[in-house]
Coordinates of C-alpha atoms in Angstrom, one line a residue:
M1 CA -58.9 -39.2 -102.1
A2 CA -60.1 -36.6 -99.5
R3 CA -57.6 -34.1 -98.4
S4 CA -56.4 -34.1 -94.7
T5 CA -58.1 -30.7 -93.3
T6 CA -55.2 -30.3 -90.5
S7 CA -52.7 -27.6 -91.6
R8 CA -49.5 -27.4 -91.8
P9 CA -47.5 -24.7 -90.3
T10 CA -45.8 -22.5 -92.9
R11 CA -42.6 -21.0 -93.1
T12 CA -43.7 -17.9 -92.0
T13 CA -45.1 -19.8 -88.8
W14 CA -41.7 -21.2 -88.0
K15 CA -40.0 -18.2 -88.1
A16 CA -42.2 -16.6 -85.7
V17 CA -42.1 -19.3 -83.0
A18 CA -37.9 -19.1 -83.7
A19 CA -38.2 -15.2 -82.9
T20 CA -40.4 -16.0 -79.9
A21 CA -37.9 -18.4 -78.4
V22 CA -34.8 -15.9 -79.1
G23 CA -36.7 -13.2 -77.4
I24 CA -37.2 -15.2 -74.6
V25 CA -33.6 -16.4 -74.4
V26 CA -32.9 -12.7 -74.5
L27 CA -34.8 -11.8 -71.7
G28 CA -34.0 -14.9 -69.7
A29 CA -30.3 -13.3 -69.8
G30 CA -30.9 -9.7 -69.2
G31 CA -30.6 -10.5 -65.1
A32 CA -27.8 -12.6 -65.6
T33 CA -24.2 -11.7 -65.3
F34 CA -21.3 -12.5 -67.7
A35 CA -17.9 -13.7 -66.5
E36 CA -14.9 -11.2 -67.1
W37 CA -11.4 -12.1 -67.1
S38 CA -9.8 -12.1 -63.6
D39 CA -6.3 -12.7 -62.0
S40 CA -4.9 -12.8 -58.7
E41 CA -1.7 -13.1 -56.9
A42 CA -0.8 -14.3 -53.4
A43 CA 0.3 -11.3 -51.3
A44 CA 2.9 -11.1 -48.4
T45 CA 3.4 -14.8 -48.6
D46 CA 5.8 -16.2 -46.1
T47 CA 5.2 -13.0 -43.8
E48 CA 4.5 -13.2 -40.0
I49 CA 3.6 -10.2 -37.5
T50 CA 4.7 -11.5 -33.9
A51 CA 3.7 -9.5 -31.0
G52 CA 6.1 -8.1 -28.6
V53 CA 6.7 -8.6 -24.8
L54 CA 6.4 -6.5 -21.9
D55 CA 7.3 -8.2 -18.4
L56 CA 8.7 -7.5 -15.1
A57 CA 10.1 -10.1 -13.0
A58 CA 10.8 -9.7 -9.5
G59 CA 13.8 -10.4 -7.5
Q60 CA 14.6 -10.5 -3.5
G61 CA 13.6 -7.2 -1.9
T62 CA 15.5 -6.0 1.0
W63 CA 14.7 -2.9 3.5
T64 CA 17.3 -1.0 4.9
N65 CA 17.5 2.1 7.5
V66 CA 19.4 5.1 7.3
A67 CA 22.2 3.8 9.0
G68 CA 22.5 0.8 6.3
A69 CA 21.2 -1.8 8.7
D70 CA 19.1 -4.8 6.9
V71 CA 15.9 -4.3 8.9
T72 CA 13.5 -6.6 6.1
A73 CA 12.7 -9.0 9.2
A74 CA 11.5 -6.3 11.0
V75 CA 9.6 -4.4 8.8
A76 CA 7.6 -7.6 7.4
D77 CA 6.4 -8.2 10.8
G78 CA 5.8 -4.7 11.8
S79 CA 8.2 -4.6 14.4
Y80 CA 10.6 -1.9 13.4
L81 CA 10.0 1.3 15.2
V82 CA 10.9 4.3 12.3
V83 CA 11.6 8.1 14.2
P84 CA 12.0 11.4 12.7
G85 CA 15.4 11.3 10.7
D86 CA 15.4 7.5 9.8
A87 CA 14.8 6.4 6.2
L88 CA 13.5 3.4 5.1
T89 CA 15.0 2.1 1.7
Y90 CA 13.3 -1.0 -0.3
R91 CA 16.1 -2.1 -2.8
E92 CA 15.3 -5.0 -5.5
T93 CA 17.1 -5.6 -8.7
M94 CA 14.4 -6.5 -11.4
T95 CA 14.7 -7.8 -14.9
I96 CA 12.7 -6.2 -17.5
D97 CA 11.7 -7.8 -20.8
A98 CA 10.5 -5.0 -23.2
Q99 CA 10.6 -5.8 -27.0
G100 CA 8.5 -4.2 -29.5
D101 CA 8.9 -1.9 -32.1
L102 CA 7.1 1.0 -30.7
L103 CA 7.3 0.1 -27.2
R104 CA 7.9 2.6 -24.6
A105 CA 6.7 1.8 -20.9
T106 CA 7.1 3.7 -17.6
V107 CA 8.4 2.2 -14.1
R108 CA 6.5 3.4 -11.1
H109 CA 6.4 3.2 -7.5
N110 CA 2.8 3.0 -5.9
L111 CA 2.6 4.9 -2.6
E112 CA -0.8 5.5 -3.3
G113 CA -0.8 1.6 -2.2
L114 CA 0.2 2.5 1.4
T115 CA -2.5 2.6 3.9
G116 CA -2.2 3.2 7.8
D117 CA -2.5 6.2 10.0
A118 CA -2.8 9.5 8.5
E119 CA -0.2 11.8 9.6
L120 CA 2.7 8.9 9.4
L121 CA 1.2 8.2 5.9
A122 CA 1.6 11.9 4.8
Q123 CA 5.0 12.3 6.4
L124 CA 6.0 9.0 4.3
R125 CA 4.6 9.9 0.9
A126 CA 5.7 13.3 1.2
N127 CA 9.4 12.4 1.6
A128 CA 9.6 9.5 -0.9
T129 CA 12.2 8.9 -3.9
M130 CA 13.1 6.5 -6.2
S131 CA 16.0 5.6 -7.9
L132 CA 17.0 3.4 -11.2
N133 CA 20.1 1.8 -11.7
G134 CA 21.8 4.4 -9.3
E135 CA 20.1 7.3 -11.0
A136 CA 17.6 9.7 -9.0
V137 CA 14.2 9.7 -10.8
T138 CA 12.4 12.7 -11.1
G139 CA 8.6 12.1 -9.2
T140 CA 7.4 8.7 -9.0
S141 CA 8.0 7.3 -12.6
A142 CA 10.8 6.8 -14.8
A143 CA 10.8 5.7 -18.9
V144 CA 11.9 2.7 -20.1
V145 CA 12.8 1.8 -23.9
A146 CA 12.5 -1.6 -25.5
E147 CA 16.0 -3.2 -26.2
D148 CA 16.5 -6.5 -27.4
E149 CA 18.0 -8.2 -24.8
K150 CA 16.6 -8.4 -21.2
Q151 CA 17.4 -5.0 -18.6
T152 CA 18.9 -5.4 -15.2
L153 CA 16.8 -2.6 -13.3
A154 CA 18.3 -1.8 -9.7
V155 CA 15.3 -0.3 -8.0
A156 CA 15.4 1.7 -4.9
V157 CA 12.6 3.3 -3.1
T158 CA 13.1 5.3 -0.1
V159 CA 10.2 6.3 2.0
A160 CA 11.8 9.1 4.9
F161 CA 10.4 10.4 8.3
D162 CA 11.1 14.1 8.3
A163 CA 13.7 14.8 10.7
T164 CA 12.2 18.2 11.4
T165 CA 8.8 16.4 12.5
A166 CA 7.7 18.4 15.6
K167 CA 5.8 17.7 18.6
L168 CA 3.8 14.4 18.6
V169 CA 3.4 14.2 15.0
G170 CA 3.0 10.5 13.7
Q171 CA 3.8 9.0 17.3
G172 CA 2.5 5.5 17.9
Q173 CA 1.1 5.5 14.6
D174 CA 1.1 2.4 11.7
V175 CA 2.0 2.1 7.8
S176 CA 1.7 -0.7 6.1
L177 CA 4.8 -0.8 3.5
G178 CA 3.3 -3.8 2.3
G179 CA 1.3 -1.9 -0.6
L180 CA 4.7 -0.5 -2.1
D181 CA 4.5 -1.8 -5.6
V182 CA 6.7 -1.1 -8.3
T183 CA 4.9 -1.4 -12.1
L184 CA 5.8 -1.4 -15.5
T185 CA 3.1 0.0 -17.6
Q186 CA 3.3 0.3 -21.7
D187 CA 2.8 3.9 -22.7
T188 CA 0.5 5.2 -25.5
V189 CA 2.0 3.9 -29.1
P190 CA 2.4 7.7 -31.1
A191 CA 0.0 8.0 -33.6
A192 CA 1.6 9.3 -37.0

């Protein structure tokens, strides 16, 4: 009988094939990431951050003259004639809703918003005052601190025509008082 000429793999050949396969697997795994143990816990559960509030609600404002007469209608239609020594006071009760842990704000009157003839305008701006809840304010602004409850703010802004005004200064001139605004503005939050 004739012997087959095909040879069977020897044990040494199988070892070489197995070693090559293992080498390929190891090389392929070289770029892979192996899993590691990990754990996590939920943080800040059931907590909220809520924004604060800063709101200024207007009431009904009135104008009175130095004699205490209500001149709101005459000021509104431009028929009130102011003279040296007179003073017009705007009074309004406003409501402030200021809530926030670091909230500070400033109430201001803005006489820069007034428009009109230069001489009379200069007189009224130079002699303007403001009070909040009966307390005189230095300059044109005052601080407000946040509170849990709404705050009532009685605002009074007075524009006076200096009694010592001489000659013809300001005569026949007009100033629009419609630009007189009271504003509430948040102050910068202090950094640590």
